[in-house]
Structure formats: C-alpha cells, structure tokens
mmCIF file of C-alpha atoms and ligand atoms in Angstrom:
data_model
loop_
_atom_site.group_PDB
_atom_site.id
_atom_site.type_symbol
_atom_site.label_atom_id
_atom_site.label_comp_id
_atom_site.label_asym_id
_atom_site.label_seq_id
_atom_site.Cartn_x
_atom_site.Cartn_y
_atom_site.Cartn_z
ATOM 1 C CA UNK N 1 -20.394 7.505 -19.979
ATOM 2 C CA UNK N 2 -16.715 6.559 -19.195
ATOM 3 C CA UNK N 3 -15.717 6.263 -15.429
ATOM 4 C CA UNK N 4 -12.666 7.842 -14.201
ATOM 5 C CA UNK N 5 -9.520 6.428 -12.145
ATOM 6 C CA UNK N 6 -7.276 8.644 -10.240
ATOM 7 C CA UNK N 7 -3.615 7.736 -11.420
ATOM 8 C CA UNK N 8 -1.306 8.861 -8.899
ATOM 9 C CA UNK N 9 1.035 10.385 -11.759
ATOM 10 C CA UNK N 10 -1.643 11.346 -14.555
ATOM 11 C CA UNK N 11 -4.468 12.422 -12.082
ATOM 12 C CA UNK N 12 -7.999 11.527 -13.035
ATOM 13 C CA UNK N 13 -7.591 9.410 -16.488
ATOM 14 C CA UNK N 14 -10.660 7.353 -18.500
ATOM 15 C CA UNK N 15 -11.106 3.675 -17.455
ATOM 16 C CA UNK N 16 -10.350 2.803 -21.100
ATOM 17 C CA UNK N 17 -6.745 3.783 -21.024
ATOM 18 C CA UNK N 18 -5.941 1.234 -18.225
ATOM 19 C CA UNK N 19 -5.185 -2.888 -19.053
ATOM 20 C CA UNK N 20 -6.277 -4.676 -15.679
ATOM 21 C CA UNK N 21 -4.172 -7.837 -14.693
ATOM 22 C CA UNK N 22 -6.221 -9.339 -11.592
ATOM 23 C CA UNK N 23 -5.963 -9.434 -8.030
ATOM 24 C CA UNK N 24 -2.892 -8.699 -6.263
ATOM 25 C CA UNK N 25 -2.595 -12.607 -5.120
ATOM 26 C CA UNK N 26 -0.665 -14.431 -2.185
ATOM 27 C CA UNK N 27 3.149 -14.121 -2.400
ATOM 28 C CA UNK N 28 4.757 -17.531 -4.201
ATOM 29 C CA UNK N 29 5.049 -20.790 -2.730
ATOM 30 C CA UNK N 30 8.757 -21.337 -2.391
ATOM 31 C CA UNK N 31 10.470 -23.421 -5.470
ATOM 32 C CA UNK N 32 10.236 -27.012 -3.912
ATOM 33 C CA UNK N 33 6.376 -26.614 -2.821
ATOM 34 C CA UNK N 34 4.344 -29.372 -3.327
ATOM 35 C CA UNK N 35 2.592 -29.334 -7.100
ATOM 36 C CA UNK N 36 -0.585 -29.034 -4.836
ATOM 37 C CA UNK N 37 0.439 -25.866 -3.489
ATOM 38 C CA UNK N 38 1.497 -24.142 -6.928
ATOM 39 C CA UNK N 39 -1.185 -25.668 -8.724
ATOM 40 C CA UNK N 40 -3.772 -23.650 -6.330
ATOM 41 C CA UNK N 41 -1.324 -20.510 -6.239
ATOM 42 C CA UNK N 42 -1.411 -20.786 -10.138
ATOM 43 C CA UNK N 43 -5.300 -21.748 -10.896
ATOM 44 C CA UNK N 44 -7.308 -20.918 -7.971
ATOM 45 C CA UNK N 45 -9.150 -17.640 -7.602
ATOM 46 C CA UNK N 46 -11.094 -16.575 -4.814
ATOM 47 C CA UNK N 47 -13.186 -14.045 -6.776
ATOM 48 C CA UNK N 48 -14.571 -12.016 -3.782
ATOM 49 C CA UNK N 49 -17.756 -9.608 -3.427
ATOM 50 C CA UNK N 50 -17.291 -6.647 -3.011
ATOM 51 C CA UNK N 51 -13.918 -4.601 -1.768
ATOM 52 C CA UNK N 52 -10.840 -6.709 -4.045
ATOM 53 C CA UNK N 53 -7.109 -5.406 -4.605
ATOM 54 C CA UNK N 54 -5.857 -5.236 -8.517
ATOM 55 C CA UNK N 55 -3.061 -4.737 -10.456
ATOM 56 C CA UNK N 56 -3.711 -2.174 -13.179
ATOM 57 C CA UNK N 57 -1.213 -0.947 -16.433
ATOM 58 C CA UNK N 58 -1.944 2.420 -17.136
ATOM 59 C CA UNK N 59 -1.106 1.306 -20.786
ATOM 60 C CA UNK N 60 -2.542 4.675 -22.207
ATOM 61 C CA UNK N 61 -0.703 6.996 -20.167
ATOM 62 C CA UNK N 62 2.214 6.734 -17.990
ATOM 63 C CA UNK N 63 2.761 3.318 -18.471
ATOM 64 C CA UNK N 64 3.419 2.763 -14.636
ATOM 65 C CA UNK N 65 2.097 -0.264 -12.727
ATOM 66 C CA UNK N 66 -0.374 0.473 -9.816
ATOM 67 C CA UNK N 67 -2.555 -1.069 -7.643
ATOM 68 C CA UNK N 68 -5.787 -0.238 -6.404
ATOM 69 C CA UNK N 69 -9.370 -1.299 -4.938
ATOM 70 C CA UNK N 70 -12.290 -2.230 -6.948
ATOM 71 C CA UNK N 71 -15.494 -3.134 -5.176
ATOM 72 C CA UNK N 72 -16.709 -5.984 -7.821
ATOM 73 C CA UNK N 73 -20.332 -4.896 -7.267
ATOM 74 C CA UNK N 74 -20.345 -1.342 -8.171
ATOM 75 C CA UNK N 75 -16.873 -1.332 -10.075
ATOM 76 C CA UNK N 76 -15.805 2.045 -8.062
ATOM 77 C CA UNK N 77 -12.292 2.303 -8.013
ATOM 78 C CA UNK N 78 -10.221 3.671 -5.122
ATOM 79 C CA UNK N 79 -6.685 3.650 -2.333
ATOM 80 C CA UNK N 80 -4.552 3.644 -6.213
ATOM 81 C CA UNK N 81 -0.791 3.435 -5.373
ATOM 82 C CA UNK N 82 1.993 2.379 -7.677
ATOM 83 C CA UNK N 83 3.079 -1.127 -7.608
ATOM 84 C CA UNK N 84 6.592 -0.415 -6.433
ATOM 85 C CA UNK N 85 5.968 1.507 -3.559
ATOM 86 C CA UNK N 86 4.108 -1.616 -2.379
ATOM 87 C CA UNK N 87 6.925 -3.301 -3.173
ATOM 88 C CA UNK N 88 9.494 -1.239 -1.646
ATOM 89 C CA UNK N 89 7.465 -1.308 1.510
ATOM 90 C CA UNK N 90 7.491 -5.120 1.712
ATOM 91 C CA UNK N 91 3.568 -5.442 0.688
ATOM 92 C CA UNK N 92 3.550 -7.057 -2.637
HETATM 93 ZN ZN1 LIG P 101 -0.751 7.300 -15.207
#
C-alpha cells in the first residue's frame, strides 16, 4: 500500500512520484570560513529521531520544490509548503 503526501498544488499525490533531497540544513558558512566549518556544513548530518524538515521534488507532478516534516520513525509526512515561500519569508 502506497502512502500519500499532500502537495500544496497537486493535493494528495503517491509517495512514489516525489524524489527526496534531505534535510533542510543550516544556512552556508560564509566564503572565507574555515575548511573546518564547510567541511562539517558539507559532510556532517545530524540524522535526528523523530520530527526532521526535508526538501522534496515533486518530480512526478508539478515539478515544484517543497518542504515538509517527516517523523523518521513512522515516515508520516506533514506542515508541506513550497520551498520558495520559505524562501521569500527569509526561512531557508
Ligand atoms: Zn505537486
């Protein structure tokens, strides 16, 4: 049994038709950080239990970016936005 996400444009859509990218991460270090500092930015994961923000492609429908919550345990998904009104409100 397939489990659904609720695209904001395409309403509730099949898991299958979205391409995950990972977690929404930190914003970047600024260009002269130390190699320290990018290397962990880059690399380092904190791969948390339980309630974790992700980028999605809805690659099978409307192509748009989004990002949502996915508890890791029970892989619910829920709180889906698109990307850029995250980023037009500063929080990406
Ligand atoms: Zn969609």
């Amino acid at each position: 049994m397939s489990s659904l996400v609720k695209c904001p444009h395409c309403g509730l859509r099949p898991r299958e038709e979205f391409t995950i990218r990972g977690e929404v991460a930190a914003p970047r270090p600024d260009a002269g950080a130390d190699e320290a500092v990018w290397f962990d930015h880059v690399y380092l994961r904190d791969n948390p239990r339980g309630e974790n923000r992700e980028y999605w492609h809805h690659s099978g429908g409307c192509r748009r970016w989004l990002v949502l919550s996915r508890n890791t345990l029970t892989h619910e998904t829920s709180d889906v936005v698109d990307a850029s009104t995250l980023k037009a409100e500063g929080r990406a």
